[in-house]
Amino acid sequence: QVQLVESGGGLVQPGGSLRLSCVASRSIVSLNTMGWYRQAPGKERELVAIITSGISTNYADSVKGRFTISRDIAKKTVYLQMNSLKPEDTAVYYCNARSVVLGTTFTSWGQGTQVTVSS
């Protein structure tokens, strides 16, 4: 298993930007996917963005064109650049990592970081 620590959340005005970081406790090269999820009060956790070991990416429709996921192998870090933030982006954002070994899926979650978009 890998431990994940998120940072970068905070309070931002609508239209503003934030960059979230997720640092892993070990190399992320062998992980099949890393991603960002979010959970707003009273709602289920939802996928925001995901990046695979092959560097392909996928985004929720609600964030396409505004958010960008990337990774830095040397720093064992995945980032989520969030631009043009909207009040509906307010949520706790969680980092996720998945690896598949001999048919068994291992999943790790960070502790979450709060993002609040409000004027």
Steps between C-alpha positions, in 0.01 A plus 500: 500500500603858445428790735370820342509852641304781335556872533409823327137540590352821632251779447490664159264737323299390197716517190816443701755220488652244733753223456464185706794271565506136600831359621542123510712310751676305226558502127185550294639343184347160572155634584239427236307818563504805721209733524304767679151454637281742686211484740266788570273504809207267455635359174685188400870502424559556127790469263655830396806399299719198451842434348626158401849357498490554125443871560148498358253718686126513550281768653150539629289699254446770761872585518615446141686801369546643850698236693825329403652193663873436472774311677867539586665160530814633668297676768253209540227760464175539310353844449156636425506849352157653540413815307179698458370358824127504567305479826386152397865387512486536878577161654760293679746379238659159544803351331473138390748240381433157353730216413418155369731218602431146382134584453455665839417870514657711773344841569634782714337829602637818644341681793343767280541874461217752515435727203249779553398731215312798630490876479 
